C-alpha positions as semicolon CSV with decimal commas, in nm:
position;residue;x (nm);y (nm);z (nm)
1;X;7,790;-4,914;-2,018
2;X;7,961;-5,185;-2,275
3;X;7,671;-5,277;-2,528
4;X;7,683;-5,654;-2,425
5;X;7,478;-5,535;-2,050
6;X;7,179;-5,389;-2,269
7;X;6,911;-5,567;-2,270
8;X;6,684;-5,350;-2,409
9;X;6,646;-5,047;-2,601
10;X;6,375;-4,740;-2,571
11;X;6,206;-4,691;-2,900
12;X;6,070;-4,345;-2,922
13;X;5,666;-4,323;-3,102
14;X;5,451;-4,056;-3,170
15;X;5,091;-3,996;-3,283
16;X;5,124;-3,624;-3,490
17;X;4,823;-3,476;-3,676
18;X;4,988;-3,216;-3,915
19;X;4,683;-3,154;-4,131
20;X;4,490;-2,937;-3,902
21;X;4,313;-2,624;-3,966
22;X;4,218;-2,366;-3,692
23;X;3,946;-2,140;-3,761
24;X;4,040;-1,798;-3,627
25;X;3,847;-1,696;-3,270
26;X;3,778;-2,047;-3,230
27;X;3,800;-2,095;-2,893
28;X;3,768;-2,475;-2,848
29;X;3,919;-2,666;-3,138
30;X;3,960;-3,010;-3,178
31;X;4,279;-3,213;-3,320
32;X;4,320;-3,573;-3,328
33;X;4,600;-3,855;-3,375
34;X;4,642;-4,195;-3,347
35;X;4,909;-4,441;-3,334
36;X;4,922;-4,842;-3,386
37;X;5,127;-5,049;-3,171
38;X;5,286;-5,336;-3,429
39;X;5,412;-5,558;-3,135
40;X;5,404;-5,560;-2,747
41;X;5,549;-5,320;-2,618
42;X;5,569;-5,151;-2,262
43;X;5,491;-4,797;-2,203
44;X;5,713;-4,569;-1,989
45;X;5,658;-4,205;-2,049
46;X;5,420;-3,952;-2,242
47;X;5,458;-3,589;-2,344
48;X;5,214;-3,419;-2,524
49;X;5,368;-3,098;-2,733
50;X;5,131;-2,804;-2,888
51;X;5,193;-2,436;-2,857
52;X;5,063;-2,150;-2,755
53;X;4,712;-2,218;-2,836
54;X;4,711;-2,581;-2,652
55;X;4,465;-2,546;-2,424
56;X;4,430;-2,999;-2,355
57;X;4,570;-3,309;-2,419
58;X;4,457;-3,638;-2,361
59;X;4,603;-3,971;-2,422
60;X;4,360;-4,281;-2,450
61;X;4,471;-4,686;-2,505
62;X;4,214;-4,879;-2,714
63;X;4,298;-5,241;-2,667
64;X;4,245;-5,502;-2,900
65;X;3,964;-5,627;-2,722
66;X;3,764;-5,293;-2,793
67;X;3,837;-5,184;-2,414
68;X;3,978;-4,806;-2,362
69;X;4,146;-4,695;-2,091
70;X;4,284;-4,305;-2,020
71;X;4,628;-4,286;-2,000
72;X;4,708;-3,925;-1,934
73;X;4,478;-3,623;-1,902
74;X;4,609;-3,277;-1,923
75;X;4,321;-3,043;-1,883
76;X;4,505;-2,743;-1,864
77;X;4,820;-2,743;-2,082
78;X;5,038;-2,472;-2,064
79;X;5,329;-2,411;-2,350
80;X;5,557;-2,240;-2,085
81;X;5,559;-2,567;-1,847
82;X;5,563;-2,909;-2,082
83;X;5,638;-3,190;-1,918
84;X;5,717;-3,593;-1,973
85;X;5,491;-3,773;-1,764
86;X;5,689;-4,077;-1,617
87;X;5,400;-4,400;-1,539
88;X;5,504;-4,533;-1,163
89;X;5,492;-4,845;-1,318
90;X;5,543;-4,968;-1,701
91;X;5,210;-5,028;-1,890
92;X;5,143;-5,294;-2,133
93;X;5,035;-5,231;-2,493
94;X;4,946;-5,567;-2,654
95;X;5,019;-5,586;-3,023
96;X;4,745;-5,344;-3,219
97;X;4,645;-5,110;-2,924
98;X;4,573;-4,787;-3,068
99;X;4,671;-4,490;-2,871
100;X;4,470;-4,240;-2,954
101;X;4,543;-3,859;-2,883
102;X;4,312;-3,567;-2,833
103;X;4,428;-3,208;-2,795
104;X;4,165;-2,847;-2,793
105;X;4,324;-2,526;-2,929
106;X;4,217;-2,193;-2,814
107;X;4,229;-1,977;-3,148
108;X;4,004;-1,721;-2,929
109;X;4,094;-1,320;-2,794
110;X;4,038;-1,496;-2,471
111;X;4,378;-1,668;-2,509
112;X;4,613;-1,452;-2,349
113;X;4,877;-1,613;-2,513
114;X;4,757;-1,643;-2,851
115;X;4,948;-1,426;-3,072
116;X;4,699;-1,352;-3,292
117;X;4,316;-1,454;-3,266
118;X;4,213;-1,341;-3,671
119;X;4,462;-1,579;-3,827
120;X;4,362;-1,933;-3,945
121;X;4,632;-2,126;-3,773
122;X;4,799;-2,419;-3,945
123;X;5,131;-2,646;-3,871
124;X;5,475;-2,454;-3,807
125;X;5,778;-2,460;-3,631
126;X;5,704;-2,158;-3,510
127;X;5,536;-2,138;-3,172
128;X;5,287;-1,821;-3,315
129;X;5,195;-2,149;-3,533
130;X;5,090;-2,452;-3,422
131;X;5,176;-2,824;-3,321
132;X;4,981;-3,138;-3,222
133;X;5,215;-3,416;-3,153
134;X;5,174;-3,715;-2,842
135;X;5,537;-3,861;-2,765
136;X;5,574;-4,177;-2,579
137;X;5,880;-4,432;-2,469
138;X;5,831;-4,793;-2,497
139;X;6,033;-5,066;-2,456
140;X;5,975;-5,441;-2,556
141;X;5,781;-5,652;-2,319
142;X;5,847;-5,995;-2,238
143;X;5,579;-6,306;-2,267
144;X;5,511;-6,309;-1,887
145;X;5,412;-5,906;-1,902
146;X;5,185;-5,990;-2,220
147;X;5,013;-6,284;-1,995
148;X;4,990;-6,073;-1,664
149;X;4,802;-5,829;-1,857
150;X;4,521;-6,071;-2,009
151;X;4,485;-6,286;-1,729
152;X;4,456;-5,955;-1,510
153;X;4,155;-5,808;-1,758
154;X;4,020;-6,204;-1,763
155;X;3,975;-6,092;-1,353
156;X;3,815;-5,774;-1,423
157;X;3,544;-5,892;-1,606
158;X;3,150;-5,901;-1,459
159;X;3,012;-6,264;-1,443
160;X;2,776;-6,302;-1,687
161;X;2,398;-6,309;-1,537
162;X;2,201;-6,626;-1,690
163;X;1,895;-6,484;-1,847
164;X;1,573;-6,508;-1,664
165;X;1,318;-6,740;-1,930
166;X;1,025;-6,688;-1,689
167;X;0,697;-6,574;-1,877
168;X;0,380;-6,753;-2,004
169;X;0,290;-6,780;-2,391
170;X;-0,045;-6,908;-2,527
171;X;-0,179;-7,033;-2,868
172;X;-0,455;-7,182;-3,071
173;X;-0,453;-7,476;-3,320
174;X;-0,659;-7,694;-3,516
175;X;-0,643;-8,020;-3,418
176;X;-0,925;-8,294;-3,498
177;X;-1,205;-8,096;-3,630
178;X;-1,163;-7,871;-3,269
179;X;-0,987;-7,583;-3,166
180;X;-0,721;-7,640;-2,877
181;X;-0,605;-7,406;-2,676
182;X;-0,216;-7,443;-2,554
183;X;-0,054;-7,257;-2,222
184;X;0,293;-7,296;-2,174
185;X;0,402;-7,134;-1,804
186;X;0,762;-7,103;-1,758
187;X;0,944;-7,074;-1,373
188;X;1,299;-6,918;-1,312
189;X;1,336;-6,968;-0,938
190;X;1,737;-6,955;-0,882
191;X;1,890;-7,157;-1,098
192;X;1,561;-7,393;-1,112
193;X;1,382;-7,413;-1,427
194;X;0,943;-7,539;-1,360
195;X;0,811;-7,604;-1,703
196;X;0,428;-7,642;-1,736
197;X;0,249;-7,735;-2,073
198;X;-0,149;-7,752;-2,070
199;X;-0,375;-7,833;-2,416
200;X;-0,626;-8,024;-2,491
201;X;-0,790;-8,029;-2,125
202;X;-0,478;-8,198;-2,009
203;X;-0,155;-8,059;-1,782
204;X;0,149;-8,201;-1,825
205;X;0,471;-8,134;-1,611
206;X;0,802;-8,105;-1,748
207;X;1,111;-8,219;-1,524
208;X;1,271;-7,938;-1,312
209;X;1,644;-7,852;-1,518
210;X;1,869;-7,604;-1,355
211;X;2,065;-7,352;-1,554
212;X;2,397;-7,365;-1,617
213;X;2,598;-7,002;-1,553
């Protein structure tokens, strides 16, 4: 295709953890990565990549707002059969979502395919070492994706329950030479707010208010 029809291009990212240790005969080993997302961006594919001690993978979107959301779950990963997950339908990644990755290595005799279960495993080409890498496609997403999403999560959200001020709180002061004693009773009934204040021998009503959700 001539260059002037693109109209976008696919950036390749990755969240890689190269720093890991694995104890030998540990049989459940955990290795993170995350990646920051510097502008909007939409998501097309992910591929997680270990080797022959991968045993999960799991690919989580933490959203600016402090929301997370699973992307893709691989409980059982298997070296021999890695695939690129395709999404059915692009997903947005506002500016500063972190995609976090989580992948367990079996360093165990359990591992059938683990070459060898007494070594302390560390990064390599090799596949008798070890890997921890989350690849995903984006592409750049336009100012009507970036307000789809937000007015979407806007949708999502529980309506906030007003809070209930019922309850009845008494107190003493001095007041005259005499001690007074002060009841205030308090009424949630709907949205209808009863007031009731009563001191010095005498009740007085405050006007009903209602409660603004």
């Amino acid at each position: 295709a001539p260059v002037s029809s693109v109209k976008k291009l696919v950036e390749g990212q990755l969240a890689v953890n190269a720093g890991f240790r694995i104890p030998p005969g540990d049989a459940d080993h955990k290795v993170i990565a995350r990646k920051r997302i510097r502008s909007d961006v939409l998501l097309l594919n992910l591929t997680p990549h270990m080797h022959l001690r991968g045993k999960s993978f799991r690919f989580e979107a933490e959203y600016p707002d402090g929301d997370r959301e699973v992307l893709l779950d691989v409980p059982r990963y298997d070296f021999n059969w890695q695939l690129t997950y395709e999404l059915a339908k692009p997903l947005l990644l506002p500016k500063d979502t972190v995609v976090h990755c989580t992948a367990r290595v079996d360093n165990s005799e359990d591992n059938p395919a683990n070459p060898d279960p007494t070594k302390t495993v560390r990064w390599g080409d090799q596949s008798w070492e070890e890997m921890m890498i989350g690849f995903f496609d984006v592409v750049s997403a336009d100012k009507s994706d970036v307000d789809e999403f937000w007015a979407s999560r806007e949708e999502r959200k529980p309506a906030t329950a007003a809070v209930d001020p019922s309850g009845i709180w008494r107190w003493e002061h001095e007041e005259e030479g005499k001690t007074v004693k002060n009841t205030l009773t308090i009424k949630y009934e709907g949205d209808v707010v009863t007031v009731t204040y009563q001191g010095d021998d005498e009740t007085y009503a405050i006007e009903k208010a209602r409660i603004a959700g």
